[in-house]
Amino acid sequence: MSSAGPDIRCGRHVIRDDELQENFIRSAGPGGQNVNKVSTAVQLRFDAAASSLEERVRERMIRLAGSRATKDGVIVIEANRHRTQERNRADARERLAALLARAAEPPPPPRKKTKPSKGAIERRLKAKSGRAGIKKMRGKPAMD
């Protein structure tokens, strides 16, 4: 039930091993004789809301986790791609590390507003009036 692996690091951000909880469950799907006897799938739980990460990274991590995050801020990652428990444990930790790396990225710089050039504005207005003239010609002629 408990985890015994290294801390997850991404730059200066660290998820300590004691903040993780691993449960070993039976994997779903085909697998022959062992599928109903051996608990090879891993359910990795990380309480992001109560973690030691800085608040910006914590909130972004919960948002990026999407449906893998509970309403209490616990991120649950299930790994059952591999046939062995060890490889599934490593896979779950790698996926959590990738999520941390995405959350720790600095936000993109703000967009600079651009203004259309004077020539572009003139061309747009000329095209609009040309289109209006074409549509005006479609109507019935005015009786004078």
mmCIF file of N, CA and C in Angstrom, residues 9 12 24 40 47-48 60 62 68 71 84-85 95-96 112 126 132 134 139 141-142:
data_model
loop_
_atom_site.group_PDB
_atom_site.id
_atom_site.type_symbol
_atom_site.label_atom_id
_atom_site.label_comp_id
_atom_site.label_asym_id
_atom_site.label_seq_id
_atom_site.Cartn_x
_atom_site.Cartn_y
_atom_site.Cartn_z
ATOM 1 N N ARG A 9 11.379 14.598 -9.311
ATOM 2 C CA ARG A 9 11.964 15.932 -9.442
ATOM 3 C C ARG A 9 11.735 16.492 -10.837
ATOM 4 N N ARG A 12 13.385 22.694 -9.985
ATOM 5 C CA ARG A 12 13.437 22.952 -8.538
ATOM 6 C C ARG A 12 12.199 22.445 -7.811
ATOM 7 N N PHE A 24 -1.866 -1.397 -5.188
ATOM 8 C CA PHE A 24 -1.694 -2.384 -6.247
ATOM 9 C C PHE A 24 -3.013 -3.116 -6.418
ATOM 10 N N THR A 40 -0.999 -6.523 -10.571
ATOM 11 C CA THR A 40 0.106 -5.866 -11.270
ATOM 12 C C THR A 40 -0.180 -4.400 -11.579
ATOM 13 N N ASP A 47 -1.878 13.793 -3.380
ATOM 14 C CA ASP A 47 -2.756 14.856 -2.877
ATOM 15 C C ASP A 47 -2.117 16.202 -3.208
ATOM 16 N N ALA A 48 -2.436 16.712 -4.388
ATOM 17 C CA ALA A 48 -1.825 17.957 -4.862
ATOM 18 C C ALA A 48 -2.269 19.148 -4.022
ATOM 19 N N ARG A 60 -2.167 24.559 -11.361
ATOM 20 C CA ARG A 60 -2.027 24.196 -12.778
ATOM 21 C C ARG A 60 -1.982 22.681 -12.945
ATOM 22 N N ILE A 62 -3.474 20.406 -11.040
ATOM 23 C CA ILE A 62 -4.836 19.889 -10.870
ATOM 24 C C ILE A 62 -5.659 20.164 -12.122
ATOM 25 N N ARG A 68 -8.536 13.019 -14.075
ATOM 26 C CA ARG A 68 -7.725 12.217 -13.152
ATOM 27 C C ARG A 68 -7.642 12.849 -11.776
ATOM 28 N N LYS A 71 -12.387 16.076 -6.834
ATOM 29 C CA LYS A 71 -12.778 17.434 -6.440
ATOM 30 C C LYS A 71 -12.016 17.904 -5.203
ATOM 31 N N THR A 84 4.266 -6.387 -15.553
ATOM 32 C CA THR A 84 4.870 -6.504 -14.223
ATOM 33 C C THR A 84 4.537 -5.281 -13.376
ATOM 34 N N GLN A 85 4.489 -5.516 -12.082
ATOM 35 C CA GLN A 85 4.170 -4.453 -11.136
ATOM 36 C C GLN A 85 5.253 -3.374 -11.142
ATOM 37 N N ARG A 95 4.550 9.219 -15.550
ATOM 38 C CA ARG A 95 3.403 10.015 -15.982
ATOM 39 C C ARG A 95 3.136 11.174 -15.022
ATOM 40 N N LEU A 96 3.325 10.937 -13.721
ATOM 41 C CA LEU A 96 3.179 12.023 -12.746
ATOM 42 C C LEU A 96 4.294 13.053 -12.937
ATOM 43 N N LYS A 112 1.006 40.485 -27.766
ATOM 44 C CA LYS A 112 1.077 41.899 -28.114
ATOM 45 C C LYS A 112 -0.047 42.212 -29.090
ATOM 46 N N LYS A 126 -12.911 49.716 -48.985
ATOM 47 C CA LYS A 126 -13.189 49.747 -50.424
ATOM 48 C C LYS A 126 -13.893 48.461 -50.852
ATOM 49 N N ALA A 132 -21.276 46.185 -51.262
ATOM 50 C CA ALA A 132 -22.573 46.837 -51.039
ATOM 51 C C ALA A 132 -23.174 47.300 -52.360
ATOM 52 N N ILE A 134 -22.655 45.938 -55.351
ATOM 53 C CA ILE A 134 -23.119 44.740 -56.067
ATOM 54 C C ILE A 134 -24.483 44.318 -55.541
ATOM 55 N N GLY A 139 -31.311 44.608 -56.538
ATOM 56 C CA GLY A 139 -32.692 44.990 -56.262
ATOM 57 C C GLY A 139 -33.398 45.534 -57.498
ATOM 58 N N PRO A 141 -35.068 48.298 -59.889
ATOM 59 C CA PRO A 141 -34.675 49.691 -60.119
ATOM 60 C C PRO A 141 -35.678 50.647 -59.467
ATOM 61 N N ALA A 142 -35.182 51.756 -59.000
ATOM 62 C CA ALA A 142 -36.035 52.754 -58.349
ATOM 63 C C ALA A 142 -36.863 53.485 -59.396
#
